[in-house]
Amino acid sequence: MSDHSFLSLVEAVSNSGGLENYLKAVKTFYLSIEKNANLIGKCLITDDIKNYTIHVHALKSAARIIGAMEVSKKAEYLEGAGKDFQKAEAAGNSAEAKRLNQEIHERTSSLISLYTSYLKDLRAIVEFA
């Protein structure tokens, strides 16, 4: 197991509506990790902050459902930064947009690293379910 707080099972079962739903949600989360991490990375590389924000929003919600609260919190922060970037860019505030873009780039590797660590961490649960 990685050196992060793994899962908040109380949050997870509460957010997913019961154990059976939780196990299904974990499997869905697990099976989508590589694809979603790649999508987030691709959006970042191409500076597609609009779609980046959409993908980290979806990750925030999916992580919350399975109780991966640290992933959810990091994604929530980056979702907010993405929205703020879009507002700054629309307002013509290029200095603020540049700062937010840099922050998004700097913080995303940590999110993706934590997110992809769940490939190893969730394998036993998915195999059990």
Coordinates of N, CA and C in Angstrom, one line a residue:
M1 N 0.8 -1.2 0.0 CA 0.0 0.0 0.0 C 0.9 1.2 0.0
S2 N 0.5 2.3 -0.7 CA 1.2 3.5 -0.8 C 1.2 4.2 0.6
D3 N 2.1 5.2 0.7 CA 2.2 5.9 2.0 C 1.2 7.1 2.1
H4 N 0.0 6.9 1.6 CA -1.0 7.9 1.7 C -2.2 7.3 2.5
S5 N -3.0 8.1 3.0 CA -4.2 7.6 3.7 C -5.0 6.9 2.6
F6 N -5.2 5.6 2.8 CA -5.8 4.8 1.7 C -7.2 5.1 1.4
L7 N -8.2 4.6 2.1 CA -9.6 4.9 1.8 C -10.3 5.2 3.1
S8 N -11.2 6.1 3.0 CA -12.1 6.4 4.2 C -13.4 5.5 3.9
L9 N -13.4 4.3 4.5 CA -14.5 3.4 4.2 C -15.8 3.9 4.7
V10 N -15.9 4.7 5.8 CA -17.1 5.3 6.3 C -17.7 6.2 5.2
E11 N -16.8 7.1 4.7 CA -17.2 8.0 3.6 C -17.6 7.2 2.4
A12 N -16.9 6.2 2.1 CA -17.1 5.5 0.8 C -18.5 4.8 0.8
V13 N -18.7 4.0 1.9 CA -20.0 3.3 1.9 C -21.2 4.3 2.0
S14 N -21.0 5.3 2.7 CA -22.0 6.4 2.8 C -22.3 7.0 1.4
N15 N -21.2 7.4 0.7 CA -21.3 8.0 -0.5 C -21.8 7.2 -1.7
S16 N -21.6 5.8 -1.5 CA -22.0 5.0 -2.6 C -23.3 4.2 -2.4
G17 N -23.8 4.3 -1.2 CA -25.1 3.7 -1.0 C -25.1 2.3 -0.6
G18 N -24.0 1.8 0.0 CA -24.0 0.4 0.5 C -22.8 -0.3 -0.1
L19 N -22.5 -1.5 0.6 CA -21.3 -2.2 0.2 C -21.3 -2.7 -1.2
E20 N -22.4 -3.3 -1.7 CA -22.4 -3.8 -3.1 C -22.2 -2.7 -4.1
N21 N -22.8 -1.6 -3.9 CA -22.6 -0.4 -4.8 C -21.1 0.1 -4.7
Y22 N -20.6 0.0 -3.4 CA -19.2 0.5 -3.2 C -18.3 -0.4 -4.0
L23 N -18.4 -1.7 -3.9 CA -17.5 -2.6 -4.6 C -17.6 -2.4 -6.1
K24 N -18.8 -2.1 -6.7 CA -18.9 -1.8 -8.1 C -18.2 -0.5 -8.4
A25 N -18.3 0.5 -7.5 CA -17.7 1.8 -7.8 C -16.2 1.7 -7.8
V26 N -15.7 0.8 -6.8 CA -14.2 0.6 -6.8 C -13.7 0.0 -8.0
K27 N -14.4 -1.0 -8.5 CA -14.0 -1.6 -9.8 C -14.0 -0.7 -10.9
T28 N -15.1 0.1 -11.1 CA -15.1 1.1 -12.1 C -14.0 2.1 -12.0
F29 N -13.8 2.6 -10.8 CA -12.7 3.6 -10.5 C -11.3 3.0 -10.9
Y30 N -11.1 1.7 -10.5 CA -9.8 1.0 -10.8 C -9.6 0.9 -12.3
L31 N -10.7 0.4 -13.0 CA -10.5 0.1 -14.4 C -10.4 1.4 -15.2
S32 N -10.7 2.5 -14.7 CA -10.6 3.8 -15.4 C -9.3 4.6 -15.1
I33 N -8.5 4.2 -14.2 CA -7.4 5.0 -13.7 C -6.5 5.3 -14.9
E34 N -6.0 4.4 -15.6 CA -5.0 4.7 -16.6 C -5.5 5.6 -17.7
K35 N -6.7 5.3 -18.2 CA -7.4 6.1 -19.2 C -7.6 7.6 -18.7
N36 N -8.1 7.7 -17.5 CA -8.4 9.1 -17.0 C -7.1 9.8 -16.7
A37 N -6.1 9.1 -16.2 CA -4.8 9.8 -15.9 C -4.2 10.3 -17.2
N38 N -4.3 9.5 -18.2 CA -3.8 9.9 -19.5 C -4.5 11.1 -20.1
L39 N -5.9 11.1 -19.9 CA -6.7 12.2 -20.4 C -6.3 13.5 -19.7
I40 N -6.2 13.4 -18.4 CA -5.8 14.6 -17.6 C -4.4 15.1 -18.1
G41 N -3.5 14.2 -18.2 CA -2.1 14.5 -18.7 C -2.1 15.1 -20.1
K42 N -2.9 14.6 -21.0 CA -3.0 15.1 -22.4 C -3.6 16.5 -22.4
C43 N -4.6 16.7 -21.6 CA -5.2 18.0 -21.6 C -4.2 19.1 -21.0
L44 N -3.4 18.6 -20.1 CA -2.4 19.5 -19.5 C -1.3 19.9 -20.5
I45 N -0.8 18.8 -21.2 CA 0.2 19.0 -22.2 C -0.2 20.0 -23.3
T46 N -1.5 19.8 -23.7 CA -2.0 20.7 -24.8 C -2.6 22.0 -24.3
D47 N -2.5 22.3 -23.0 CA -3.1 23.5 -22.4 C -4.6 23.6 -22.6
D48 N -5.3 22.5 -22.7 CA -6.7 22.4 -22.8 C -7.3 22.5 -21.4
I49 N -7.2 23.6 -20.8 CA -7.6 23.7 -19.4 C -9.1 23.5 -19.2
K50 N -9.9 23.9 -20.2 CA -11.4 23.7 -20.1 C -11.7 22.2 -19.9
N51 N -11.1 21.3 -20.7 CA -11.4 19.9 -20.6 C -10.6 19.3 -19.4
Y52 N -9.4 19.8 -19.1 CA -8.7 19.4 -17.9 C -9.6 19.6 -16.7
T53 N -10.2 20.7 -16.6 CA -11.1 21.0 -15.5 C -12.3 20.0 -15.4
I54 N -12.8 19.7 -16.5 CA -13.9 18.7 -16.6 C -13.4 17.4 -16.1
H55 N -12.3 16.9 -16.5 CA -11.7 15.6 -16.1 C -11.4 15.6 -14.6
V56 N -10.8 16.7 -14.1 CA -10.4 16.6 -12.6 C -11.7 16.7 -11.8
H57 N -12.7 17.4 -12.3 CA -14.0 17.4 -11.6 C -14.6 16.0 -11.5
A58 N -14.6 15.3 -12.6 CA -15.1 13.9 -12.6 C -14.2 13.0 -11.7
L59 N -12.9 13.2 -11.7 CA -12.0 12.5 -10.8 C -12.4 12.8 -9.3
K60 N -12.6 14.1 -9.0 CA -13.0 14.5 -7.7 C -14.2 13.7 -7.2
S61 N -15.2 13.6 -8.0 CA -16.4 13.0 -7.6 C -16.2 11.5 -7.5
A62 N -15.6 10.8 -8.5 CA -15.3 9.4 -8.4 C -14.5 9.0 -7.2
A63 N -13.5 9.8 -6.9 CA -12.6 9.5 -5.8 C -13.4 9.6 -4.5
R64 N -14.3 10.6 -4.4 CA -15.1 10.8 -3.2 C -16.0 9.6 -3.0
I65 N -16.6 9.1 -4.0 CA -17.5 7.9 -3.9 C -16.8 6.7 -3.3
I66 N -15.5 6.5 -3.7 CA -14.9 5.3 -3.2 C -14.1 5.6 -1.9
G67 N -14.1 6.8 -1.4 CA -13.4 7.2 -0.2 C -12.0 7.5 -0.3
A68 N -11.5 7.8 -1.5 CA -10.2 8.2 -1.8 C -10.1 9.7 -1.6
M69 N -10.2 10.1 -0.3 CA -10.4 11.5 0.0 C -9.3 12.4 -0.4
E70 N -8.0 11.9 -0.3 CA -6.9 12.7 -0.6 C -6.8 13.0 -2.1
V71 N -7.2 12.0 -2.9 CA -7.3 12.2 -4.4 C -8.4 13.3 -4.6
S72 N -9.5 13.1 -4.0 CA -10.6 14.0 -4.2 C -10.3 15.4 -3.9
K73 N -9.6 15.6 -2.7 CA -9.2 17.0 -2.3 C -8.3 17.6 -3.3
K74 N -7.3 16.8 -3.7 CA -6.3 17.4 -4.7 C -7.0 17.8 -6.0
A75 N -7.9 16.9 -6.5 CA -8.7 17.1 -7.7 C -9.6 18.3 -7.5
E76 N -10.2 18.5 -6.4 CA -11.1 19.6 -6.1 C -10.3 20.9 -6.2
Y77 N -9.1 20.9 -5.6 CA -8.3 22.1 -5.6 C -7.9 22.5 -7.1
L78 N -7.5 21.5 -7.9 CA -7.1 21.7 -9.2 C -8.3 22.1 -10.1
E79 N -9.5 21.6 -9.8 CA -10.7 22.0 -10.5 C -10.9 23.5 -10.3
G80 N -10.8 23.9 -9.0 CA -11.0 25.3 -8.7 C -10.0 26.2 -9.4
A81 N -8.7 25.7 -9.5 CA -7.7 26.5 -10.2 C -8.0 26.5 -11.7
G82 N -8.5 25.5 -12.2 CA -8.9 25.5 -13.7 C -10.0 26.4 -13.9
K83 N -11.0 26.5 -13.1 CA -12.1 27.4 -13.2 C -11.6 28.9 -13.1
D84 N -10.7 29.1 -12.1 CA -10.2 30.4 -11.9 C -9.3 30.9 -13.1
F85 N -8.6 29.9 -13.7 CA -7.8 30.2 -14.9 C -8.7 30.6 -16.0
Q86 N -9.7 29.9 -16.2 CA -10.7 30.3 -17.3 C -11.3 31.6 -17.1
K87 N -11.6 32.0 -15.8 CA -12.2 33.3 -15.5 C -11.1 34.4 -15.8
A88 N -9.9 34.1 -15.3 CA -8.8 35.1 -15.5 C -8.6 35.4 -17.0
E89 N -8.5 34.3 -17.7 CA -8.3 34.4 -19.2 C -9.4 35.1 -19.9
A90 N -10.7 34.8 -19.5 CA -11.8 35.5 -20.1 C -11.8 37.0 -19.8
A91 N -11.3 37.3 -18.6 CA -11.3 38.7 -18.1 C -10.0 39.5 -18.7
G92 N -9.2 38.8 -19.4 CA -8.0 39.4 -20.0 C -6.9 39.6 -19.0
N93 N -7.0 38.9 -17.8 CA -5.9 39.0 -16.8 C -4.9 38.0 -17.0
S94 N -4.0 38.3 -18.0 CA -3.0 37.3 -18.4 C -2.0 37.0 -17.3
A95 N -1.7 37.9 -16.4 CA -0.7 37.6 -15.3 C -1.3 36.5 -14.4
E96 N -2.6 36.7 -14.0 CA -3.2 35.7 -13.2 C -3.4 34.4 -13.9
A97 N -3.8 34.5 -15.2 CA -4.0 33.2 -15.9 C -2.6 32.5 -16.0
K98 N -1.6 33.2 -16.2 CA -0.2 32.6 -16.3 C 0.1 31.9 -15.0
R99 N -0.1 32.6 -13.9 CA 0.2 32.1 -12.6 C -0.6 30.8 -12.3
L100 N -1.9 30.8 -12.6 CA -2.7 29.7 -12.4 C -2.3 28.5 -13.2
N101 N -2.0 28.8 -14.5 CA -1.6 27.8 -15.4 C -0.3 27.1 -14.9
Q102 N 0.6 27.9 -14.4 CA 1.8 27.3 -13.8 C 1.5 26.5 -12.6
E103 N 0.6 26.9 -11.7 CA 0.3 26.2 -10.5 C -0.4 24.9 -10.9
I104 N -1.3 24.9 -11.9 CA -1.9 23.7 -12.4 C -0.9 22.7 -12.9
H105 N 0.1 23.2 -13.7 CA 1.1 22.3 -14.2 C 2.0 21.7 -13.0
E106 N 2.3 22.5 -12.1 CA 3.1 22.1 -10.9 C 2.4 21.0 -10.1
R107 N 1.1 21.2 -9.8 CA 0.4 20.3 -8.9 C -0.2 19.1 -9.5
T108 N -0.3 19.0 -10.8 CA -1.0 17.9 -11.5 C -0.1 16.6 -11.3
S109 N 1.2 16.7 -11.4 CA 2.0 15.5 -11.3 C 1.8 14.8 -10.0
S110 N 1.6 15.6 -8.9 CA 1.3 15.0 -7.6 C -0.1 14.3 -7.6
L111 N -1.0 14.9 -8.2 CA -2.4 14.3 -8.3 C -2.3 13.0 -9.1
I112 N -1.7 13.0 -10.3 CA -1.6 11.8 -11.1 C -0.8 10.7 -10.4
S113 N 0.2 11.1 -9.8 CA 1.0 10.1 -9.1 C 0.2 9.4 -8.0
L114 N -0.5 10.2 -7.2 CA -1.3 9.6 -6.1 C -2.5 8.8 -6.8
Y115 N -3.1 9.3 -7.8 CA -4.2 8.6 -8.4 C -3.8 7.3 -9.0
T116 N -2.7 7.2 -9.7 CA -2.2 6.0 -10.3 C -1.7 5.0 -9.3
S117 N -1.3 5.5 -8.1 CA -0.9 4.5 -7.0 C -2.1 3.6 -6.6
Y118 N -3.3 4.0 -6.9 CA -4.4 3.2 -6.6 C -4.5 2.0 -7.5
L119 N -3.8 1.9 -8.6 CA -3.7 0.7 -9.4 C -3.2 -0.5 -8.6
K120 N -2.2 -0.2 -7.8 CA -1.6 -1.2 -6.9 C -2.5 -1.4 -5.7
D121 N -2.9 -0.3 -5.1 CA -3.7 -0.4 -3.8 C -5.0 -1.0 -3.9
L122 N -5.7 -0.9 -5.1 CA -7.1 -1.4 -5.2 C -7.1 -2.8 -5.8
R123 N -6.0 -3.3 -6.3 CA -6.0 -4.6 -7.0 C -6.7 -5.7 -6.2
A124 N -6.3 -5.8 -4.9 CA -6.9 -6.9 -4.1 C -8.4 -6.7 -3.9
I125 N -8.9 -5.5 -3.8 CA -10.3 -5.3 -3.6 C -11.1 -5.7 -4.9
V126 N -10.5 -5.3 -6.0 CA -11.2 -5.6 -7.3 C -11.2 -7.1 -7.5
E127 N -10.1 -7.7 -7.2 CA -10.0 -9.2 -7.4 C -11.0 -9.9 -6.5
F128 N -11.1 -9.3 -5.3 CA -12.1 -9.9 -4.3 C -13.5 -9.7 -4.8
A129 N -13.8 -8.6 -5.3 CA -15.2 -8.3 -5.7 C -15.5 -9.0 -7.0

